[in-house]
Amino acid sequence: MRFADLAAVYERLEATPKRLEMRAILAELLRPLRGPELEEVVYLSQGVLRPEYEGVELGVADSLARRAVAAASGAEEAEVGRRTKASGDLGRTTEELLRGVRRLDATTPLEVRGVYAELRAIAGAQGEGSQEEKVRILTEMLRRASPLEARFLVRFVVGTLRVGVREMTILDALTVAFADGSKEARAKVEGAFNLSSDLGRVATAVAADGLDGLAGIGLEVGRPVRPMLAEREPTLAEVLARMDGTAAVEYKYDGLRVQAHLPVSGPPRLFSRRLEEIGAQFPDLLEALPRALRVRPAIVEGECVPIDPDTDEIQPFQEVAHRRGRKHDLDRVREEIPVSLFLFDVLLAGDTPTYGLDFPARRAKLEAIVRPSERIRLATQKVVTDAASATAFLDEAIAAGGEGLVAKSLAPGSSYRAGARGFWWIKYKRDYTTGLTDSIDGVVVGGFHGRGRRAGRFGAFLLAVYDPDRDRFPTFCKVGSGFDDAQLAEMPKRLAPFAADATPPGVETGVAPDAWFRPGLVLEIRGAELTLSPVHRAGLGAVREGAGFALRFPRFTGRFRDDKGPTDATTTGELLTMYRGQIRQEAPKGDEERPA
Ligand code: AMP
């Protein structure tokens, strides 16, 4: 397939906001494709080169891309920068600049497979001289590209492809292109994706053999499963009502979610909630897991938290965060701040997948296969049937260092719902009923120059939440407190990969920061309460026309949510729930203990 044809499709996709139309355009694009070419088109359309869990990154910052654009178009780099600032889109600017330029080689058109291979080469360039190599490859491609091709090529490279093709839309299109487009077919396609976390793989399977082809996509040790997620309810009585009066409640450990894959032989592999491989940070768990599990292969899930070696008490999460990036003195850290993994689920035990079992059967299986040890333990659990016992359990969980509880349905149908947020699991954190003590995960989209002691660096940041329905990042606060000097000093480096010249695509705000950032870095924030704001756009109009949500007295908790991507940030829907939850606190005390 010609790359020009793909670019033309992206242009059409960009022009339509309608999901159905997008689905049709994409289905038409994918239908004739098979094998590696199909896989590559699917990844490219997602804006990635490989399934995200493989962590293949292009590593091209905006500044490098500008250099290539300048070289290919003959414009000065400063000119490229100026124009990009005005257009807000390096892709468009490239397109315009190339329009007046005679193409070096217009006779051999770019092919999708060739472009993909070159992009892989860009990603593969590592170490000394790699920056030059990346620029060189990109420049050469741009010299051969038409202006329209260049628009999308550049956008892909700087990570703002944004033709609006989200995973869910691609799943829709695959269902239409290679199956009958029905709801049932869609559920099967999505199910295969949730188990494999690999859209390219799902695409080639369904293209080759229709829905039957998906049967071959099961759990695979070493390939992360998209995690099951929890909903929330404002009171424990409502939590229980959702679960028809009976639920298993478990401590909600505040740490890092870990999905551990144990192959038949060889070391375990650990994946984060974002499906990133994190085993290197936890040699102690890699050592302890094989001894603690009675069967192989196995896939188990739990929360990893720091433990005080003297008191055996759970420590604040920040202690685990210290393990990031500290490769050389990991040995010392693991002695000073050991971690324990509190297991709460099992997806595969021996050769039998268990994710399809109802929760009581999975828990029984987990208990049967785990030999608890200091490092590997089971999540504390109890079955409750009334709100008073649930409240007592909550107090116990918090006293033990948890941040709340997770209630789990025991009902038929309570299988492990990979990739889904639903009421089969409901999280309930402390103090929902006494003010806004629940934290918010906000994504940085802007920075403000500091003053006084903070002069010369950023002193505050503009934060957004995620609106999944519209795929936008509306802002909700400006936060400057809670950062210590070291954290403030490292912010520019953390934000550098996301630097943007103008309001990044998808960001919505009435505030003008000194610098813009594409959504990427997620911070955990606490605040006193949610109020309505004329300048912030989160949940615009949800409560009152023209008003969005704003967080009063926001404060960084000190926790970088590196385990969350921008679309894992708190959602506008969650803000609305929290906003309503605050109003509930005015209900008479004891209301939450009303029998379900
Ligand atoms: P949140 O990250 O606030 O959406 O809360 C859900 C998260 O709680 C899960 O992704 C887990 O990382 C964590 N968690 C802690 N303890 C448990 C538990 N017992 N069961 C399920 N999830 C838990």
PDB file of C-alpha atoms and ligand atoms in Angstrom, residues 228-230 250-257 273 302-303 344 379 403 406 408 421 425 427 429 561 564 574, ligand 1:
ATOM      1  CA  MET A 228      -9.658  -5.126  35.425  1.00  0.00           C
ATOM      2  CA  LEU A 229     -10.571  -1.770  36.989  1.00  0.00           C
ATOM      3  CA  ALA A 230     -12.822  -0.625  39.800  1.00  0.00           C
ATOM      4  CA  GLU A 250     -10.378  -6.439  50.699  1.00  0.00           C
ATOM      5  CA  TYR A 251      -7.807  -3.974  51.951  1.00  0.00           C
ATOM      6  CA  LYS A 252      -7.012  -1.421  49.282  1.00  0.00           C
ATOM      7  CA  TYR A 253      -3.230  -1.348  49.360  1.00  0.00           C
ATOM      8  CA  ASP A 254      -1.710   1.871  48.128  1.00  0.00           C
ATOM      9  CA  GLY A 255       1.243   0.911  45.999  1.00  0.00           C
ATOM     10  CA  LEU A 256       1.971  -0.325  42.521  1.00  0.00           C
ATOM     11  CA  ARG A 257      -0.227  -2.810  40.763  1.00  0.00           C
ATOM     12  CA  ARG A 273      -0.912  -1.256  35.381  1.00  0.00           C
ATOM     13  CA  GLY A 302      -1.426  -7.982  43.341  1.00  0.00           C
ATOM     14  CA  GLU A 303      -0.375  -4.667  44.793  1.00  0.00           C
ATOM     15  CA  PHE A 344      -5.582 -10.441  44.981  1.00  0.00           C
ATOM     16  CA  ALA A 379      -4.714  -9.546  50.235  1.00  0.00           C
ATOM     17  CA  GLU A 403      -6.062   3.601  51.815  1.00  0.00           C
ATOM     18  CA  VAL A 406     -12.056  -2.708  47.346  1.00  0.00           C
ATOM     19  CA  LYS A 408     -15.703  -7.430  45.009  1.00  0.00           C
ATOM     20  CA  ARG A 421     -14.045  -0.683  34.617  1.00  0.00           C
ATOM     21  CA  TRP A 425     -15.143  -4.171  41.759  1.00  0.00           C
ATOM     22  CA  LYS A 427     -13.186   1.008  45.430  1.00  0.00           C
ATOM     23  CA  LYS A 429     -11.350   5.250  50.013  1.00  0.00           C
ATOM     24  CA  ARG A 561       2.074   8.628  38.789  1.00  0.00           C
ATOM     25  CA  LYS A 564      -0.370   6.060  34.662  1.00  0.00           C
ATOM     26  CA  GLU A 574     -14.999  10.826  38.286  1.00  0.00           C
TER      27      GLU A 574
HETATM   28  P1  AMP B   1      -7.409   3.259  41.517  1.00  0.00           P
HETATM   29  O1  AMP B   1      -5.953   3.115  41.098  1.00  0.00           O
HETATM   30  O2  AMP B   1      -7.619   4.385  42.465  1.00  0.00           O
HETATM   31  O3  AMP B   1      -8.308   3.270  40.319  1.00  0.00           O
HETATM   32  O4  AMP B   1      -7.831   1.959  42.369  1.00  0.00           O
HETATM   33  C1  AMP B   1      -7.777   0.653  41.858  1.00  0.00           C
HETATM   34  C2  AMP B   1      -6.426   0.073  42.162  1.00  0.00           C
HETATM   35  O5  AMP B   1      -6.340  -0.318  43.518  1.00  0.00           O
HETATM   36  C3  AMP B   1      -6.094  -1.185  41.432  1.00  0.00           C
HETATM   37  O6  AMP B   1      -5.679  -0.931  40.119  1.00  0.00           O
HETATM   38  C4  AMP B   1      -4.979  -1.767  42.288  1.00  0.00           C
HETATM   39  O7  AMP B   1      -3.737  -1.238  41.860  1.00  0.00           O
HETATM   40  C5  AMP B   1      -5.251  -1.212  43.674  1.00  0.00           C
HETATM   41  N1  AMP B   1      -5.580  -2.213  44.687  1.00  0.00           N
HETATM   42  C6  AMP B   1      -5.100  -2.230  45.950  1.00  0.00           C
HETATM   43  N2  AMP B   1      -5.594  -3.245  46.645  1.00  0.00           N
HETATM   44  C7  AMP B   1      -6.429  -3.920  45.822  1.00  0.00           C
HETATM   45  C8  AMP B   1      -7.241  -5.078  45.975  1.00  0.00           C
HETATM   46  N3  AMP B   1      -7.321  -5.751  47.125  1.00  0.00           N
HETATM   47  N4  AMP B   1      -7.962  -5.478  44.898  1.00  0.00           N
HETATM   48  C9  AMP B   1      -7.909  -4.803  43.743  1.00  0.00           C
HETATM   49  N5  AMP B   1      -7.155  -3.712  43.541  1.00  0.00           N
HETATM   50  C10 AMP B   1      -6.407  -3.265  44.567  1.00  0.00           C
END
